[in-house]
Amino acid sequence: MLFRSPTLVVQAHLGFYRDLSSAVPSSLGTNVQQTFGIQSAPINQTPTITLTPQSAGSTVSNPDWSTMGPVLNSTIIQLNQTFSEAANVAKIFGAHTITVGGELRKDQFERISPTSHNNGVFGFDGSITNGSHNTGSAVDTLADFLLGTVKTAQYEIPQPGAGRRNFNLSFFAQDDWRVSPKLTLNLGIRQEYESPLTIAHNIYTRFDPITGVLLVAGKNASASLNTPTPKINVGPHLGFAYTPHPGLVVRGGFALIYAQIFSNLGGQVSSPGYDVVTSFTNPGAAAAQPFSLSQGIPLTGMQNLEDPAASLGPGSPSAPLADTSAAQFFSLASLPSVQQWNLGIQQEVGWNTVFELNYIGNHGLHLPLALTQNQPQVVDAQGNINVALANSIASAGTTVATQNARLHPNLVGLGGQGDYAGSHYHGLQATLRRQFT
């Protein structure tokens, strides 16, 4: 509080919140060549070994050996920081109490967390040792592992640490007006603005679902990847309390409240092209990878921080590009909002007893809805199903057939959120309360 008098109060607040959390595997820093005899490793950390479980009906089990080494996302360093400044002034003018104020909140979210195995993962399924080259035998799977005949492998070059940035700015004014001894009105209005999400150093990309082009912050798109937020978001806050006679009070109100967007995106921030995953897929029955466990994973992945699209390559229907975006919006034309209203009565009925009846309702608008775009086009905009196309995809049963039915055949489905959802709620509450002492 900066100043106070019988009719004037001036307040200012400064706030700072900081939370640092981290999880680092104990094997980080291990010399893989010297300790395990594996000559090629992405980083100095114990690799992950996966052994497929036994087939149904097998009498030999390997539950304790299904995975050895660090689990997925075992390295996490995360920092949350919020800076807030607020001020308000309240002044009494006769029957009016006028309050005006504003608030600025700056959000920072730093995270280093590989989305895949940056230490490298080797997969064994027993098909090499098995005489019929079938999978499912725990004994054969363990034999493949001991022989070092690798079936699948993968490693990740993680993106640099991502620092999410945005801010919220709001202003409000309110008049609490005592019209008469029986009636009080609360008349308020609030303006909210939330800035678009940006990432420090422009380590931020997403695929445009319309064009299929990889948008890169600061390159072929704005810092917010061409996703602006609305600047004008005005919400009224209205209320009243009326006492027609002693023992009876009628209350009601309405408010339009805008919600936040980016502060609730979750922890993962991953951008295609900056986060490079190299996979060595199953080469087929009876075939192993051209490298053994002792030789290690060929480090063929390339990370190009100046041109993340080059790191991905062009993609194709047979090898489509995966979408690793985790903080992506398709539409932010309107901020999420909720209309809230209520009407209630409170009546004394004698014997120290009060009866209350309240109606409460709300209507959610432009709420975030998770969607996957670039789906196979078996349903048109009018909801009609292309049965012939659906049957051809199903009968082919191949990646190529599925991809060729997408708007962008070189991309898989693109996940993200849009301001498309809504909600409704209506409630009636009745209370009878008696005070005994």
GROMACS .gro file of C-alpha atoms in nm:
model
  437
    1MET     CA    1   0.000   0.000   0.000
    2LEU     CA    2   0.144   0.335  -0.107
    3PHE     CA    3  -0.114   0.580   0.026
    4ARG     CA    4  -0.430   0.576   0.233
    5SER     CA    5  -0.680   0.836   0.348
    6PRO     CA    6  -1.047   0.815   0.458
    7THR     CA    7  -1.159   0.837   0.093
    8LEU     CA    8  -0.854   0.730  -0.108
    9VAL     CA    9  -0.642   0.412  -0.123
   10VAL     CA   10  -0.347   0.366  -0.359
   11GLN     CA   11  -0.187   0.021  -0.384
   12ALA     CA   12   0.100  -0.130  -0.584
   13HIS     CA   13   0.231  -0.485  -0.591
   14LEU     CA   14   0.545  -0.644  -0.730
   15GLY     CA   15   0.573  -1.020  -0.756
   16PHE     CA   16   0.829  -1.275  -0.864
   17TYR     CA   17   0.791  -1.653  -0.884
   18ARG     CA   18   1.072  -1.896  -0.966
   19ASP     CA   19   1.073  -2.274  -0.975
   20LEU     CA   20   1.371  -2.482  -1.089
   21SER     CA   21   1.344  -2.858  -1.122
   22SER     CA   22   1.577  -3.109  -1.278
   23ALA     CA   23   1.621  -3.483  -1.326
   24VAL     CA   24   1.947  -3.622  -1.457
   25PRO     CA   25   2.021  -3.998  -1.497
   26SER     CA   26   2.300  -4.130  -1.280
   27SER     CA   27   2.478  -4.279  -1.583
   28LEU     CA   28   2.527  -3.941  -1.751
   29GLY     CA   29   2.899  -3.892  -1.808
   30THR     CA   30   2.974  -4.264  -1.846
   31ASN     CA   31   3.245  -4.341  -2.102
   32VAL     CA   32   3.047  -4.582  -2.322
   33GLN     CA   33   3.350  -4.703  -2.519
   34GLN     CA   34   3.553  -4.797  -2.213
   35THR     CA   35   3.269  -4.920  -1.991
   36PHE     CA   36   3.057  -5.119  -2.240
   37GLY     CA   37   3.282  -5.162  -2.543
   38ILE     CA   38   3.033  -4.978  -2.766
   39GLN     CA   39   3.243  -4.776  -3.005
   40SER     CA   40   2.990  -4.523  -3.137
   41ALA     CA   41   2.751  -4.348  -2.900
   42PRO     CA   42   2.565  -4.014  -2.929
   43ILE     CA   43   2.665  -3.897  -2.581
   44ASN     CA   44   2.854  -4.023  -2.279
   45GLN     CA   45   2.562  -4.201  -2.116
   46THR     CA   46   2.452  -4.562  -2.081
   47PRO     CA   47   2.246  -4.657  -2.389
   48THR     CA   48   1.896  -4.801  -2.359
   49ILE     CA   49   1.838  -5.165  -2.451
   50THR     CA   50   1.486  -5.290  -2.532
   51LEU     CA   51   1.406  -5.662  -2.543
   52THR     CA   52   1.062  -5.745  -2.684
   53PRO     CA   53   0.840  -5.941  -2.443
   54GLN     CA   54   0.760  -6.306  -2.496
   55SER     CA   55   0.478  -6.416  -2.724
   56ALA     CA   56   0.146  -6.537  -2.589
   57GLY     CA   57   0.177  -6.885  -2.440
   58SER     CA   58   0.554  -6.871  -2.399
   59THR     CA   59   0.680  -7.046  -2.086
   60VAL     CA   60   0.991  -6.830  -2.057
   61SER     CA   61   0.956  -6.473  -1.938
   62ASN     CA   62   1.190  -6.177  -1.931
   63PRO     CA   63   0.993  -5.904  -1.746
   64ASP     CA   64   1.303  -5.783  -1.563
   65TRP     CA   65   1.497  -5.746  -1.887
   66SER     CA   66   1.239  -5.584  -2.115
   67THR     CA   67   1.421  -5.250  -2.083
   68MET     CA   68   1.768  -5.181  -1.956
   69GLY     CA   69   1.924  -4.839  -1.919
   70PRO     CA   70   1.767  -4.493  -1.890
   71VAL     CA   71   1.399  -4.456  -1.971
   72LEU     CA   72   1.258  -4.208  -2.221
   73ASN     CA   73   1.281  -3.839  -2.121
   74SER     CA   74   1.507  -3.919  -1.829
   75THR     CA   75   1.690  -3.585  -1.859
   76ILE     CA   76   1.484  -3.279  -1.766
   77ILE     CA   77   1.597  -2.931  -1.664
   78GLN     CA   78   1.307  -2.692  -1.627
   79LEU     CA   79   1.281  -2.333  -1.502
   80ASN     CA   80   0.959  -2.136  -1.455
   81GLN     CA   81   0.971  -1.763  -1.384
   82THR     CA   82   0.687  -1.512  -1.359
   83PHE     CA   83   0.724  -1.138  -1.304
   84SER     CA   84   0.412  -0.942  -1.209
   85GLU     CA   85   0.342  -0.576  -1.145
   86ALA     CA   86   0.000  -0.443  -1.044
   87ALA     CA   87  -0.143  -0.115  -0.918
   88ASN     CA   88  -0.489   0.015  -0.836
   89VAL     CA   89  -0.652   0.329  -0.697
   90ALA     CA   90  -0.980   0.335  -0.503
   91LYS     CA   91  -1.164   0.663  -0.439
   92ILE     CA   92  -1.496   0.731  -0.266
   93PHE     CA   93  -1.720   0.994  -0.421
   94GLY     CA   94  -2.037   1.011  -0.213
   95ALA     CA   95  -2.239   0.698  -0.296
   96HIS     CA   96  -1.978   0.578  -0.545
   97THR     CA   97  -1.659   0.383  -0.479
   98ILE     CA   98  -1.450   0.400  -0.796
   99THR     CA   99  -1.159   0.158  -0.844
  100VAL     CA  100  -0.925   0.157  -1.142
  101GLY     CA  101  -0.608  -0.044  -1.196
  102GLY     CA  102  -0.392  -0.259  -1.418
  103GLU     CA  103  -0.159  -0.558  -1.415
  104LEU     CA  104   0.137  -0.674  -1.623
  105ARG     CA  105   0.258  -1.033  -1.599
  106LYS     CA  106   0.560  -1.167  -1.787
  107ASP     CA  107   0.599  -1.543  -1.825
  108GLN     CA  108   0.925  -1.726  -1.889
  109PHE     CA  109   0.955  -2.101  -1.928
  110GLU     CA  110   1.295  -2.260  -1.992
  111ARG     CA  111   1.325  -2.631  -2.063
  112ILE     CA  112   1.591  -2.874  -2.175
  113SER     CA  113   1.439  -3.216  -2.230
  114PRO     CA  114   1.511  -3.456  -2.516
  115THR     CA  115   1.186  -3.596  -2.654
  116SER     CA  116   1.347  -3.924  -2.752
  117HIS     CA  117   1.656  -4.126  -2.653
  118ASN     CA  118   1.947  -3.885  -2.699
  119ASN     CA  119   2.162  -4.158  -2.542
  120GLY     CA  120   2.070  -4.407  -2.816
  121VAL     CA  121   1.839  -4.709  -2.799
  122PHE     CA  122   1.902  -5.058  -2.941
  123GLY     CA  123   1.615  -5.302  -3.001
  124PHE     CA  124   1.633  -5.684  -3.005
  125ASP     CA  125   1.341  -5.916  -3.087
  126GLY     CA  126   1.491  -6.268  -3.113
  127SER     CA  127   1.419  -6.312  -3.485
  128ILE     CA  128   1.784  -6.346  -3.583
  129THR     CA  129   1.863  -6.636  -3.351
  130ASN     CA  130   1.525  -6.808  -3.388
  131GLY     CA  131   1.542  -7.097  -3.639
  132SER     CA  132   1.220  -6.986  -3.809
  133HIS     CA  133   1.311  -6.618  -3.767
  134ASN     CA  134   1.000  -6.560  -3.557
  135THR     CA  135   0.975  -6.309  -3.276
  136GLY     CA  136   0.835  -6.361  -2.929
  137SER     CA  137   1.084  -6.593  -2.763
  138ALA     CA  138   1.248  -6.440  -2.457
  139VAL     CA  139   1.541  -6.681  -2.485
  140ASP     CA  140   1.604  -6.594  -2.851
  141THR     CA  141   1.568  -6.223  -2.774
  142LEU     CA  142   1.833  -6.250  -2.503
  143ALA     CA  143   2.054  -6.449  -2.743
  144ASP     CA  144   2.027  -6.174  -3.005
  145PHE     CA  145   2.131  -5.925  -2.741
  146LEU     CA  146   2.432  -6.131  -2.630
  147LEU     CA  147   2.539  -6.175  -2.994
  148GLY     CA  148   2.491  -5.802  -3.056
  149THR     CA  149   2.267  -5.850  -3.361
  150VAL     CA  150   2.066  -5.528  -3.357
  151LYS     CA  151   1.715  -5.526  -3.505
  152THR     CA  152   1.626  -5.158  -3.463
  153ALA     CA  153   1.802  -4.851  -3.329
  154GLN     CA  154   1.739  -4.482  -3.279
  155TYR     CA  155   1.901  -4.173  -3.135
  156GLU     CA  156   1.818  -3.806  -3.107
  157ILE     CA  157   2.007  -3.483  -3.144
  158PRO     CA  158   1.794  -3.269  -2.911
  159GLN     CA  159   1.708  -2.911  -2.992
  160PRO     CA  160   1.881  -2.636  -2.796
  161GLY     CA  161   1.715  -2.527  -2.474
  162ALA     CA  162   1.378  -2.370  -2.553
  163GLY     CA  163   1.273  -2.053  -2.370
  164ARG     CA  164   0.902  -1.978  -2.401
  165ARG     CA  165   0.805  -1.611  -2.367
  166ASN     CA  166   0.478  -1.420  -2.348
  167PHE     CA  167   0.304  -1.158  -2.136
  168ASN     CA  168  -0.044  -1.057  -2.017
  169LEU     CA  169  -0.159  -0.696  -1.984
  170SER     CA  170  -0.494  -0.597  -1.829
  171PHE     CA  171  -0.679  -0.285  -1.715
  172PHE     CA  172  -1.002  -0.252  -1.522
  173ALA     CA  173  -1.245   0.003  -1.381
  174GLN     CA  174  -1.528  -0.057  -1.134
  175ASP     CA  175  -1.797   0.150  -0.969
  176ASP     CA  176  -1.964   0.015  -0.654
  177TRP     CA  177  -2.270   0.240  -0.641
  178ARG     CA  178  -2.502   0.249  -0.343
  179VAL     CA  179  -2.811   0.377  -0.525
  180SER     CA  180  -3.030   0.363  -0.214
  181PRO     CA  181  -3.037   0.184   0.121
  182LYS     CA  182  -3.213  -0.100  -0.059
  183LEU     CA  183  -3.010  -0.124  -0.383
  184THR     CA  184  -2.639  -0.153  -0.459
  185LEU     CA  185  -2.497  -0.185  -0.811
  186ASN     CA  186  -2.153  -0.318  -0.911
  187LEU     CA  187  -2.055  -0.188  -1.255
  188GLY     CA  188  -1.719  -0.295  -1.393
  189ILE     CA  189  -1.528  -0.345  -1.716
  190ARG     CA  190  -1.196  -0.520  -1.788
  191GLN     CA  191  -0.967  -0.528  -2.091
  192GLU     CA  192  -0.734  -0.827  -2.134
  193TYR     CA  193  -0.449  -0.882  -2.378
  194GLU     CA  194  -0.228  -1.188  -2.405
  195SER     CA  195   0.070  -1.170  -2.636
  196PRO     CA  196   0.150  -1.450  -2.883
  197LEU     CA  197   0.396  -1.716  -2.781
  198THR     CA  198   0.756  -1.665  -2.889
  199ILE     CA  199   1.068  -1.871  -2.823
  200ALA     CA  200   1.404  -1.724  -2.724
  201HIS     CA  201   1.655  -1.714  -3.012
  202ASN     CA  202   1.371  -1.814  -3.251
  203ILE     CA  203   1.411  -2.188  -3.181
  204TYR     CA  204   1.052  -2.232  -3.293
  205THR     CA  205   0.894  -2.407  -3.592
  206ARG     CA  206   0.567  -2.565  -3.698
  207PHE     CA  207   0.417  -2.706  -4.016
  208ASP     CA  208   0.151  -2.489  -4.178
  209PRO     CA  209  -0.151  -2.721  -4.223
  210ILE     CA  210  -0.268  -2.521  -4.527
  211THR     CA  211   0.054  -2.512  -4.729
  212GLY     CA  212   0.253  -2.795  -4.569
  213VAL     CA  213   0.555  -2.563  -4.543
  214LEU     CA  214   0.775  -2.564  -4.234
  215LEU     CA  215   0.740  -2.220  -4.077
  216VAL     CA  216   1.059  -2.103  -3.905
  217ALA     CA  217   1.051  -1.810  -3.663
  218GLY     CA  218   1.253  -1.519  -3.795
  219LYS     CA  219   1.306  -1.689  -4.133
  220ASN     CA  220   0.988  -1.736  -4.334
  221ALA     CA  221   0.748  -1.646  -4.051
  222SER     CA  222   0.710  -1.402  -3.765
  223ALA     CA  223   0.851  -1.471  -3.420
  224SER     CA  224   0.509  -1.612  -3.325
  225LEU     CA  225   0.492  -1.829  -3.640
  226ASN     CA  226   0.217  -1.611  -3.791
  227THR     CA  227  -0.018  -1.677  -3.501
  228PRO     CA  228  -0.135  -1.338  -3.370
  229THR     CA  229  -0.372  -1.298  -3.077
  230PRO     CA  230  -0.663  -1.050  -3.060
  231LYS     CA  231  -0.576  -0.717  -2.902
  232ILE     CA  232  -0.924  -0.608  -2.787
  233ASN     CA  233  -1.087  -0.838  -2.529
  234VAL     CA  234  -1.330  -0.634  -2.323
  235GLY     CA  235  -1.540  -0.803  -2.058
  236PRO     CA  236  -1.819  -0.643  -1.851
  237HIS     CA  237  -1.861  -0.733  -1.483
  238LEU     CA  238  -2.208  -0.641  -1.353
  239GLY     CA  239  -2.385  -0.719  -1.029
  240PHE     CA  240  -2.660  -0.601  -0.797
  241ALA     CA  241  -2.797  -0.661  -0.449
  242TYR     CA  242  -3.157  -0.555  -0.369
  243THR     CA  243  -3.338  -0.568  -0.036
  244PRO     CA  244  -3.707  -0.495  -0.097
  245HIS     CA  245  -3.786  -0.544   0.271
  246PRO     CA  246  -3.604  -0.671   0.581
  247GLY     CA  247  -3.529  -1.042   0.570
  248LEU     CA  248  -3.522  -1.071   0.189
  249VAL     CA  249  -3.223  -1.013  -0.040
  250VAL     CA  250  -3.212  -1.062  -0.417
  251ARG     CA  251  -2.871  -1.084  -0.582
  252GLY     CA  252  -2.759  -1.127  -0.941
  253GLY     CA  253  -2.466  -1.074  -1.173
  254PHE     CA  254  -2.306  -1.127  -1.512
  255ALA     CA  255  -1.942  -1.136  -1.620
  256LEU     CA  256  -1.743  -1.208  -1.933
  257ILE     CA  257  -1.406  -1.352  -1.830
  258TYR     CA  258  -1.115  -1.419  -2.065
  259ALA     CA  259  -0.885  -1.712  -1.999
  260GLN     CA  260  -0.512  -1.755  -2.052
  261ILE     CA  261  -0.368  -1.963  -2.333
  262PHE     CA  262   0.006  -2.009  -2.328
  263SER     CA  263   0.060  -2.048  -1.954
  264ASN     CA  264  -0.115  -2.387  -1.970
  265LEU     CA  265   0.053  -2.546  -2.271
  266GLY     CA  266   0.236  -2.808  -2.067
  267GLY     CA  267   0.603  -2.871  -2.030
  268GLN     CA  268   0.708  -3.000  -2.369
  269VAL     CA  269   0.825  -2.753  -2.631
  270SER     CA  270   0.956  -2.934  -2.937
  271SER     CA  271   1.007  -2.791  -3.285
  272PRO     CA  272   1.048  -2.996  -3.605
  273GLY     CA  273   1.388  -2.956  -3.765
  274TYR     CA  274   1.560  -2.848  -3.446
  275ASP     CA  275   1.485  -3.178  -3.276
  276VAL     CA  276   1.647  -3.441  -3.501
  277VAL     CA  277   1.566  -3.810  -3.454
  278THR     CA  278   1.754  -4.069  -3.662
  279SER     CA  279   1.591  -4.413  -3.680
  280PHE     CA  280   1.717  -4.743  -3.813
  281THR     CA  281   1.395  -4.934  -3.874
  282ASN     CA  282   1.333  -5.308  -3.900
  283PRO     CA  283   1.523  -5.428  -4.212
  284GLY     CA  284   1.292  -5.728  -4.257
  285ALA     CA  285   1.267  -6.094  -4.157
  286ALA     CA  286   1.596  -6.270  -4.073
  287ALA     CA  287   1.788  -5.946  -4.129
  288ALA     CA  288   1.985  -5.746  -3.873
  289GLN     CA  289   2.121  -5.397  -3.893
  290PRO     CA  290   2.455  -5.364  -4.077
  291PHE     CA  291   2.614  -5.260  -3.747
  292SER     CA  292   2.649  -5.461  -3.428
  293LEU     CA  293   2.595  -5.354  -3.069
  294SER     CA  294   2.969  -5.332  -3.012
  295GLN     CA  295   3.010  -5.108  -3.317
  296GLY     CA  296   2.736  -4.876  -3.196
  297ILE     CA  297   2.494  -4.646  -3.377
  298PRO     CA  298   2.617  -4.472  -3.693
  299LEU     CA  299   2.590  -4.101  -3.614
  300THR     CA  300   2.439  -3.995  -3.945
  301GLY     CA  301   2.190  -3.738  -3.815
  302MET     CA  302   2.251  -3.376  -3.910
  303GLN     CA  303   2.124  -3.075  -3.716
  304ASN     CA  304   2.121  -2.745  -3.905
  305LEU     CA  305   2.026  -2.462  -3.670
  306GLU     CA  306   2.034  -2.210  -3.954
  307ASP     CA  307   1.804  -2.413  -4.179
  308PRO     CA  308   1.594  -2.660  -3.977
  309ALA     CA  309   1.403  -2.766  -4.290
  310ALA     CA  310   1.730  -2.906  -4.427
  311SER     CA  311   1.762  -3.124  -4.118
  312LEU     CA  312   1.427  -3.284  -4.197
  313GLY     CA  313   1.474  -3.338  -4.568
  314PRO     CA  314   1.187  -3.331  -4.820
  315GLY     CA  315   1.001  -3.638  -4.698
  316SER     CA  316   0.800  -3.869  -4.920
  317PRO     CA  317   0.481  -4.080  -4.905
  318SER     CA  318   0.694  -4.384  -4.818
  319ALA     CA  319   0.895  -4.195  -4.554
  320PRO     CA  320   0.676  -3.902  -4.441
  321LEU     CA  321   0.804  -3.633  -4.210
  322ALA     CA  322   0.683  -3.665  -3.853
  323ASP     CA  323   0.533  -3.367  -3.673
  324THR     CA  324   0.700  -3.321  -3.333
  325SER     CA  325   0.536  -2.988  -3.251
  326ALA     CA  326   0.398  -2.975  -2.900
  327ALA     CA  327   0.312  -2.604  -2.863
  328GLN     CA  328   0.114  -2.530  -3.176
  329PHE     CA  329  -0.208  -2.342  -3.247
  330PHE     CA  330  -0.404  -2.355  -3.570
  331SER     CA  331  -0.627  -2.060  -3.480
  332LEU     CA  332  -0.622  -1.788  -3.214
  333ALA     CA  333  -0.870  -1.544  -3.364
  334SER     CA  334  -1.041  -1.520  -3.023
  335LEU     CA  335  -0.921  -1.575  -2.669
  336PRO     CA  336  -1.103  -1.846  -2.470
  337SER     CA  337  -1.375  -1.689  -2.259
  338VAL     CA  338  -1.658  -1.776  -2.024
  339GLN     CA  339  -1.986  -1.592  -1.977
  340GLN     CA  340  -2.106  -1.638  -1.619
  341TRP     CA  341  -2.437  -1.530  -1.470
  342ASN     CA  342  -2.633  -1.592  -1.151
  343LEU     CA  343  -2.958  -1.494  -0.980
  344GLY     CA  344  -3.052  -1.580  -0.626
  345ILE     CA  345  -3.275  -1.498  -0.331
  346GLN     CA  346  -3.207  -1.519   0.041
  347GLN     CA  347  -3.511  -1.520   0.272
  348GLU     CA  348  -3.535  -1.537   0.648
  349VAL     CA  349  -3.813  -1.780   0.743
  350GLY     CA  350  -3.798  -1.749   1.123
  351TRP     CA  351  -3.651  -1.963   1.399
  352ASN     CA  352  -3.299  -1.841   1.307
  353THR     CA  353  -3.340  -2.012   0.970
  354VAL     CA  354  -3.246  -1.877   0.624
  355PHE     CA  355  -3.359  -2.022   0.291
  356GLU     CA  356  -3.150  -1.963  -0.024
  357LEU     CA  357  -3.229  -2.042  -0.387
  358ASN     CA  358  -2.966  -1.969  -0.654
  359TYR     CA  359  -2.948  -2.025  -1.028
  360ILE     CA  360  -2.598  -2.037  -1.183
  361GLY     CA  361  -2.510  -2.062  -1.549
  362ASN     CA  362  -2.210  -2.024  -1.778
  363HIS     CA  363  -2.126  -2.049  -2.145
  364GLY     CA  364  -1.771  -2.123  -2.263
  365LEU     CA  365  -1.665  -1.969  -2.593
  366HIS     CA  366  -1.363  -2.031  -2.819
  367LEU     CA  367  -1.225  -2.298  -2.587
  368PRO     CA  368  -0.911  -2.484  -2.701
  369LEU     CA  369  -0.974  -2.810  -2.881
  370ALA     CA  370  -0.700  -3.054  -2.981
  371LEU     CA  371  -0.723  -3.153  -3.347
  372THR     CA  372  -0.521  -3.344  -3.602
  373GLN     CA  373  -0.509  -3.187  -3.946
  374ASN     CA  374  -0.374  -3.333  -4.272
  375GLN     CA  375  -0.582  -3.645  -4.216
  376PRO     CA  376  -0.653  -3.882  -4.508
  377GLN     CA  377  -0.927  -3.705  -4.703
  378VAL     CA  378  -1.196  -3.971  -4.676
  379VAL     CA  379  -1.446  -3.717  -4.537
  380ASP     CA  380  -1.517  -3.389  -4.716
  381ALA     CA  381  -1.608  -3.053  -4.563
  382GLN     CA  382  -1.980  -3.144  -4.572
  383GLY     CA  383  -1.923  -3.467  -4.378
  384ASN     CA  384  -1.967  -3.701  -4.677
  385ILE     CA  385  -1.757  -4.018  -4.668
  386ASN     CA  386  -1.563  -4.122  -4.976
  387VAL     CA  387  -1.627  -4.493  -4.937
  388ALA     CA  388  -1.420  -4.594  -5.240
  389LEU     CA  389  -1.114  -4.408  -5.112
  390ALA     CA  390  -1.157  -4.547  -4.759
  391ASN     CA  391  -1.182  -4.902  -4.895
  392SER     CA  392  -0.878  -4.859  -5.118
  393ILE     CA  393  -0.667  -4.737  -4.825
  394ALA     CA  394  -0.784  -5.025  -4.607
  395SER     CA  395  -0.728  -5.289  -4.874
  396ALA     CA  396  -0.380  -5.159  -4.956
  397GLY     CA  397  -0.278  -5.148  -4.592
  398THR     CA  398   0.037  -4.952  -4.670
  399THR     CA  399   0.191  -4.627  -4.553
  400VAL     CA  400   0.209  -4.502  -4.911
  401ALA     CA  401  -0.165  -4.552  -4.970
  402THR     CA  402  -0.250  -4.368  -4.650
  403GLN     CA  403  -0.011  -4.083  -4.722
  404ASN     CA  404  -0.129  -4.033  -5.078
  405ALA     CA  405  -0.478  -3.969  -4.941
  406ARG     CA  406  -0.356  -3.674  -4.732
  407LEU     CA  407  -0.351  -3.311  -4.850
  408HIS     CA  408   0.026  -3.313  -4.795
  409PRO     CA  409   0.149  -3.669  -4.869
  410ASN     CA  410   0.500  -3.598  -4.740
  411LEU     CA  411   0.368  -3.519  -4.390
  412VAL     CA  412   0.190  -3.725  -4.128
  413GLY     CA  413  -0.109  -3.584  -3.937
  414LEU     CA  414  -0.040  -3.241  -3.786
  415GLY     CA  415  -0.150  -3.208  -3.425
  416GLY     CA  416  -0.240  -2.880  -3.261
  417GLN     CA  417  -0.510  -2.673  -3.094
  418GLY     CA  418  -0.768  -2.427  -3.217
  419ASP     CA  419  -1.030  -2.201  -3.061
  420TYR     CA  420  -1.318  -2.418  -3.181
  421ALA     CA  421  -1.488  -2.563  -2.870
  422GLY     CA  422  -1.765  -2.441  -2.643
  423SER     CA  423  -1.946  -2.545  -2.327
  424HIS     CA  424  -2.269  -2.486  -2.133
  425TYR     CA  425  -2.357  -2.527  -1.766
  426HIS     CA  426  -2.678  -2.461  -1.573
  427GLY     CA  427  -2.730  -2.529  -1.205
  428LEU     CA  428  -2.994  -2.470  -0.937
  429GLN     CA  429  -2.890  -2.469  -0.572
  430ALA     CA  430  -3.124  -2.469  -0.273
  431THR     CA  431  -3.005  -2.431   0.085
  432LEU     CA  432  -3.182  -2.426   0.421
  433ARG     CA  433  -2.956  -2.311   0.703
  434ARG     CA  434  -3.040  -2.280   1.072
  435GLN     CA  435  -2.826  -2.132   1.347
  436PHE     CA  436  -2.886  -2.307   1.681
  437THR     CA  437  -2.658  -2.103   1.906
   0.00000   0.00000   0.00000
